[in-house]
JSON list of C-alpha atoms and ligand atoms in Angstrom, two decimals:
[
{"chain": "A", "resi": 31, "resn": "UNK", "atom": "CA", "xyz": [62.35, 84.10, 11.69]},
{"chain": "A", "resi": 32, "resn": "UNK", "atom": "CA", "xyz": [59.59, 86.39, 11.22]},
{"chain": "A", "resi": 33, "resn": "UNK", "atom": "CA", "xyz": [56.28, 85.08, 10.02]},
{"chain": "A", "resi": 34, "resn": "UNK", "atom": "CA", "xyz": [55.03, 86.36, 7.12]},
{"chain": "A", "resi": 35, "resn": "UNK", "atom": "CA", "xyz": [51.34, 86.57, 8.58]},
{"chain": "A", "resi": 36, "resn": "UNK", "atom": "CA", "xyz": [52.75, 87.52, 12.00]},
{"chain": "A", "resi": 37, "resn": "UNK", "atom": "CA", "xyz": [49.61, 89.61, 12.99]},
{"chain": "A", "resi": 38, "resn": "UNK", "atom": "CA", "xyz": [47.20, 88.88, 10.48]},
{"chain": "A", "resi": 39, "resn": "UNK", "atom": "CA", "xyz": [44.43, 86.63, 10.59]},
{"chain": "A", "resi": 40, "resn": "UNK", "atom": "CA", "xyz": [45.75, 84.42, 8.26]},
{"chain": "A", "resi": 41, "resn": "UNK", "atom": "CA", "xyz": [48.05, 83.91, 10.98]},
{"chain": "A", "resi": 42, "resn": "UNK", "atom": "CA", "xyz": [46.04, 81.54, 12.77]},
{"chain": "A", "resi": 43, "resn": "UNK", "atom": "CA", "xyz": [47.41, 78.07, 13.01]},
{"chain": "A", "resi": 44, "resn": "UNK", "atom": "CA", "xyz": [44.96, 75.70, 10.64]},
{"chain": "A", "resi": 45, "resn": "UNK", "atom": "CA", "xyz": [42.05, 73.93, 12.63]},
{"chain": "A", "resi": 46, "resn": "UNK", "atom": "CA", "xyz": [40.02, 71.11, 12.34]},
{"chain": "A", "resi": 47, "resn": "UNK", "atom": "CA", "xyz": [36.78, 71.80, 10.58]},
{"chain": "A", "resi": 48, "resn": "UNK", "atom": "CA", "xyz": [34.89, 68.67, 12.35]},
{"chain": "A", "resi": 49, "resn": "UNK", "atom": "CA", "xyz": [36.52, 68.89, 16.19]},
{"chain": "A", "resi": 50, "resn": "UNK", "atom": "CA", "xyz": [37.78, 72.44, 15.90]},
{"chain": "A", "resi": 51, "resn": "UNK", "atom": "CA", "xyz": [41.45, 71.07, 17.47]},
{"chain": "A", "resi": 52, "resn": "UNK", "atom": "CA", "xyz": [44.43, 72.10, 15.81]},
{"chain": "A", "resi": 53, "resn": "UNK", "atom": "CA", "xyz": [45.31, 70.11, 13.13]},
{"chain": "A", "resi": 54, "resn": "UNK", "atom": "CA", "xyz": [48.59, 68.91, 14.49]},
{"chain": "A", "resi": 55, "resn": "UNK", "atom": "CA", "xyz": [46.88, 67.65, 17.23]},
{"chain": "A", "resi": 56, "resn": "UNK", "atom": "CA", "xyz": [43.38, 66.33, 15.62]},
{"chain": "A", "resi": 57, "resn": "UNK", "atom": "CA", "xyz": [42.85, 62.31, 15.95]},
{"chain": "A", "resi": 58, "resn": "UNK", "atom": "CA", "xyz": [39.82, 62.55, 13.45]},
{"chain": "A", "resi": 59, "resn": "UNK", "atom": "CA", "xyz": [39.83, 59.62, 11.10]},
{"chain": "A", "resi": 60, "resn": "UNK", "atom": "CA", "xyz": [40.53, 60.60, 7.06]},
{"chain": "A", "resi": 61, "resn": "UNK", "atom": "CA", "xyz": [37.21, 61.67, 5.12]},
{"chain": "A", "resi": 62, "resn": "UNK", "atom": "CA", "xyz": [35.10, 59.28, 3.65]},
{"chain": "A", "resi": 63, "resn": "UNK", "atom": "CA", "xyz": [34.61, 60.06, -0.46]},
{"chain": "A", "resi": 64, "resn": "UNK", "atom": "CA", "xyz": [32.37, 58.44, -1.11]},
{"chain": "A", "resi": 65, "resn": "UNK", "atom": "CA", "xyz": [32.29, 57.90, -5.33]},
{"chain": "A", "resi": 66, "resn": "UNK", "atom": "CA", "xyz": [29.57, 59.29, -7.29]},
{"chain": "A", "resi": 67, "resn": "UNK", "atom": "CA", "xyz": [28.36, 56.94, -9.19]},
{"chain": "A", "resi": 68, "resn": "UNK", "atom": "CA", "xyz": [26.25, 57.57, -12.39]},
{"chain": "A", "resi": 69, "resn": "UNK", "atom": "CA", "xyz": [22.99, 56.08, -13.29]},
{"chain": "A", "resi": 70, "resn": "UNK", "atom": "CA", "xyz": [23.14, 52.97, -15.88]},
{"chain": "A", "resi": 71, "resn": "UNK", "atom": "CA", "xyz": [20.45, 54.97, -17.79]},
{"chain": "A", "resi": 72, "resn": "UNK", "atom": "CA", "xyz": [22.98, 57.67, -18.33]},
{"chain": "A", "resi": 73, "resn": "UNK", "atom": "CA", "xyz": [25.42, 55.36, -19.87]},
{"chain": "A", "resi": 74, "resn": "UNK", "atom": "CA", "xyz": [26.11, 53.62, -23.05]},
{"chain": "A", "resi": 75, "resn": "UNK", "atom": "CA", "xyz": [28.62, 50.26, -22.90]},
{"chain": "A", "resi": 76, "resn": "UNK", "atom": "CA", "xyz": [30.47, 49.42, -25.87]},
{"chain": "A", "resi": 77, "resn": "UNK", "atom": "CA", "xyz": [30.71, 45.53, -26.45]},
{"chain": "A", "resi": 78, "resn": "UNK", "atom": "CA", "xyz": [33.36, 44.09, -28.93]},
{"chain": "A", "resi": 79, "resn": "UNK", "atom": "CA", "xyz": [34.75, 40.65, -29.17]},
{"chain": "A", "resi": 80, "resn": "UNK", "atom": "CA", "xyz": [38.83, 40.90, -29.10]},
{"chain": "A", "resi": 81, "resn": "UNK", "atom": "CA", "xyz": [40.63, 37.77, -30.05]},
{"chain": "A", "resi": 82, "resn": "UNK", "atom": "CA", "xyz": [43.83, 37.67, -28.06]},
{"chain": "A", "resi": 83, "resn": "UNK", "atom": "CA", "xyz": [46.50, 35.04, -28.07]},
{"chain": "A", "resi": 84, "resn": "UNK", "atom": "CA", "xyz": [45.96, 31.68, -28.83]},
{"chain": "A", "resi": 85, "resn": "UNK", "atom": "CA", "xyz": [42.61, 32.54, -30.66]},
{"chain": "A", "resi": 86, "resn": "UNK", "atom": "CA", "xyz": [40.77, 33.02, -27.60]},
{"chain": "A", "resi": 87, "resn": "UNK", "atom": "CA", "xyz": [38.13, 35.13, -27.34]},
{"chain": "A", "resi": 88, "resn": "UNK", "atom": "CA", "xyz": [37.44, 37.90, -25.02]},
{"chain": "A", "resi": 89, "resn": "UNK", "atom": "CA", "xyz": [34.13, 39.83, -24.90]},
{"chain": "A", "resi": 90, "resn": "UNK", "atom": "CA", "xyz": [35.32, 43.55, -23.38]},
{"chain": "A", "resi": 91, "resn": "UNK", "atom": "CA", "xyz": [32.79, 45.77, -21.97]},
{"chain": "A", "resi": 92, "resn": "UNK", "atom": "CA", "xyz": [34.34, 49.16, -22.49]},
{"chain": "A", "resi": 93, "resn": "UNK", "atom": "CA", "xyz": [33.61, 53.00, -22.25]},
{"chain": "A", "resi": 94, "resn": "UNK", "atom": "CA", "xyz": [32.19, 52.92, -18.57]},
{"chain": "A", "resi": 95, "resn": "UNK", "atom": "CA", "xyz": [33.74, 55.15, -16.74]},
{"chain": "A", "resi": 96, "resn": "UNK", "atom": "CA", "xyz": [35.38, 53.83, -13.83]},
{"chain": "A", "resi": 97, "resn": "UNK", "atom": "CA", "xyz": [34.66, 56.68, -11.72]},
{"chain": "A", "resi": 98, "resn": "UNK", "atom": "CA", "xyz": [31.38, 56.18, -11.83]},
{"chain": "A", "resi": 99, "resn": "UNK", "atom": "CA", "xyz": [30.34, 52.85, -12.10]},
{"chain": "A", "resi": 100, "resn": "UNK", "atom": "CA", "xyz": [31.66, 49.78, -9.22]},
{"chain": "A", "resi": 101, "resn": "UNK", "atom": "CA", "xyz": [33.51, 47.82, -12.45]},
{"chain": "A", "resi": 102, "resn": "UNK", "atom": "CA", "xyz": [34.61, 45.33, -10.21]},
{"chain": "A", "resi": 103, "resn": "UNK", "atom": "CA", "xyz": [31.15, 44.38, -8.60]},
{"chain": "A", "resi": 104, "resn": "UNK", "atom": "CA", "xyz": [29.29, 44.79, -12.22]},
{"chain": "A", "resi": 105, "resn": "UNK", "atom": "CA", "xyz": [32.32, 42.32, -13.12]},
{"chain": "A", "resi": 106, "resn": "UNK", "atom": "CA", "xyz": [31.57, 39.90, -11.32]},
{"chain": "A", "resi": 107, "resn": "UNK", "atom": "CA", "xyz": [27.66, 40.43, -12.11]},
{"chain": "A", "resi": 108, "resn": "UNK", "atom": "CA", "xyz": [28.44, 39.81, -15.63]},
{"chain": "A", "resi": 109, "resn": "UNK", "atom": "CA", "xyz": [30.70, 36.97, -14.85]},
{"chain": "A", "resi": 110, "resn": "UNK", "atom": "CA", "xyz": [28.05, 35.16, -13.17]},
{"chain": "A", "resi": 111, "resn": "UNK", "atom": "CA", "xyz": [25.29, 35.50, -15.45]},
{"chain": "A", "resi": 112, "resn": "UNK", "atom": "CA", "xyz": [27.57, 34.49, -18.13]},
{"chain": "A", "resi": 113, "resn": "UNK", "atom": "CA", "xyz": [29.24, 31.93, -16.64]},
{"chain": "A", "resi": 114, "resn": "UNK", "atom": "CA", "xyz": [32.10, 33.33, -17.45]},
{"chain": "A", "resi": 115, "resn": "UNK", "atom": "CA", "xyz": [35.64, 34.18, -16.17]},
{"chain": "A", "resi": 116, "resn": "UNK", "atom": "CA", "xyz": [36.52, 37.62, -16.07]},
{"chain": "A", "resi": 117, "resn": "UNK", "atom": "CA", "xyz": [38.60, 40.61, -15.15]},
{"chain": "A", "resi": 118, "resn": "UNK", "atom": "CA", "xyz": [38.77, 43.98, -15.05]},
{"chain": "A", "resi": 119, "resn": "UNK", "atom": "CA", "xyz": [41.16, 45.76, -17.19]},
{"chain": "A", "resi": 120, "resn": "UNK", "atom": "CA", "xyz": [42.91, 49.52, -18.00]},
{"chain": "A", "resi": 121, "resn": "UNK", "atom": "CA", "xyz": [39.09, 50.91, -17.33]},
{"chain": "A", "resi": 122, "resn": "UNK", "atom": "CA", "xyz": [37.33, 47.48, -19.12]},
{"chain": "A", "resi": 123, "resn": "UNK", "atom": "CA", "xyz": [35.62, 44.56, -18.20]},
{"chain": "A", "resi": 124, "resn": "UNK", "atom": "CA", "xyz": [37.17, 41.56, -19.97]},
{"chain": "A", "resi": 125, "resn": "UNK", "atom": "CA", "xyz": [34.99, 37.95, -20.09]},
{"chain": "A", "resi": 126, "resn": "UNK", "atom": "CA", "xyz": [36.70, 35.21, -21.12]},
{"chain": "A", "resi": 127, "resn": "UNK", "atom": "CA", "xyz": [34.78, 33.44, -24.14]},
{"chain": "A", "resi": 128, "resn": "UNK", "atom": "CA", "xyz": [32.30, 34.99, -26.85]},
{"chain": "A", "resi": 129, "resn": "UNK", "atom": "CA", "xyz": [29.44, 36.48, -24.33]},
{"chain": "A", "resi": 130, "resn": "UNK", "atom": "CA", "xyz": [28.17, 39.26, -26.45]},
{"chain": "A", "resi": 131, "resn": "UNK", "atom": "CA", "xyz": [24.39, 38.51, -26.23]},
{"chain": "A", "resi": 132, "resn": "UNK", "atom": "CA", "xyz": [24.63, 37.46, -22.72]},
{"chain": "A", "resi": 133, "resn": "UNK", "atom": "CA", "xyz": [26.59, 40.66, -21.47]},
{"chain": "A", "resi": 134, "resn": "UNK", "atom": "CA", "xyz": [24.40, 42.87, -23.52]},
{"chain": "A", "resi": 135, "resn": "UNK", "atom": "CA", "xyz": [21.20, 41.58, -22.07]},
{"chain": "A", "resi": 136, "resn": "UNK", "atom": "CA", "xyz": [23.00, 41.50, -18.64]},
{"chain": "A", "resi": 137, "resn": "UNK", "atom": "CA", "xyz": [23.70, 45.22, -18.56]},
{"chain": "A", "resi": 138, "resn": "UNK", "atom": "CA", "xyz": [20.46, 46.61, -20.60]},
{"chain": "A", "resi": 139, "resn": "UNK", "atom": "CA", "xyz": [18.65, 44.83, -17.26]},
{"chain": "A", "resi": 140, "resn": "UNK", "atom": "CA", "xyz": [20.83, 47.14, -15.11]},
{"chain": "A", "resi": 141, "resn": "UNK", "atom": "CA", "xyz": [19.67, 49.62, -17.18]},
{"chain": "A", "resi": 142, "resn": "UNK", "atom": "CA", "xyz": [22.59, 50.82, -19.32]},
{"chain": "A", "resi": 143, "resn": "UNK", "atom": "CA", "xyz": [22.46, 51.23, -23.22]},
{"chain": "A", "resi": 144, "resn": "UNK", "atom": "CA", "xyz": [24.83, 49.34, -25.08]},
{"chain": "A", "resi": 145, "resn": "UNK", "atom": "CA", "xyz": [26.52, 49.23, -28.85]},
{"chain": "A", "resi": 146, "resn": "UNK", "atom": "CA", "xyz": [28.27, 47.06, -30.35]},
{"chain": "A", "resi": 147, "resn": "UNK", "atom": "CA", "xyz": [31.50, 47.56, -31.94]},
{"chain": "B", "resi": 345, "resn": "LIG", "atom": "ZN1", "xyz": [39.62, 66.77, 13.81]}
]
């Protein structure tokens, strides 16, 4: 079968940009992306209290984007100086128990703005 490129640059086989091996043959480990994360400062968190099943509260930290912010290290952050359990849910953060003031002041000492819903 004929090549469409058969004679054209484009014909070249594709390389490796980092070891310049073809890259059939190139052993180089996957790219590190490394996420870009978004200062606090930038950010505004949304804090509401949910009542889920039971009557149990839940304070959700919402509207940080999960792209650019570590939710499951700030998580656990929060969770700690709440004394709280927590998770992190479809995007949110989720602390078990009404922890409004204490997540608020939490994250406006990371830096981020926050509202309440
Ligand atoms: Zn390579």
């Amino acid at each position: 079968m004929q090549r469409l490129f058969a004679g054209t640059p484009l014909d070249r086989p594709p390389t490796c940009e980092r070891c310049g091996k073809l890259e059939t043959e190139c052993a180089c480990p996957a790219p590190i992306v490394a996420p870009v994360r978004r200062a606090p400062e930038t950010q505004t968190a949304r804090l509401r209290l949910e009542k889920r099943a039971k009557g149990k509260l839940v304070t959700v930290v919402g509207d940080l984007d999960p792209e650019g912010n570590d939710l499951d290290s700030l998580a656990a952050q929060l969770k700690t100086r709440c004394g709280a359990g927590g998770t992190v849910k479809d995007g949110a953060i989720e602390l078990q128990g009404n922890h409004l003031n204490a997540a608020e002041k939490a994250l406006q000492a990371f830096g981020y703005k926050t509202r309440r819903q």
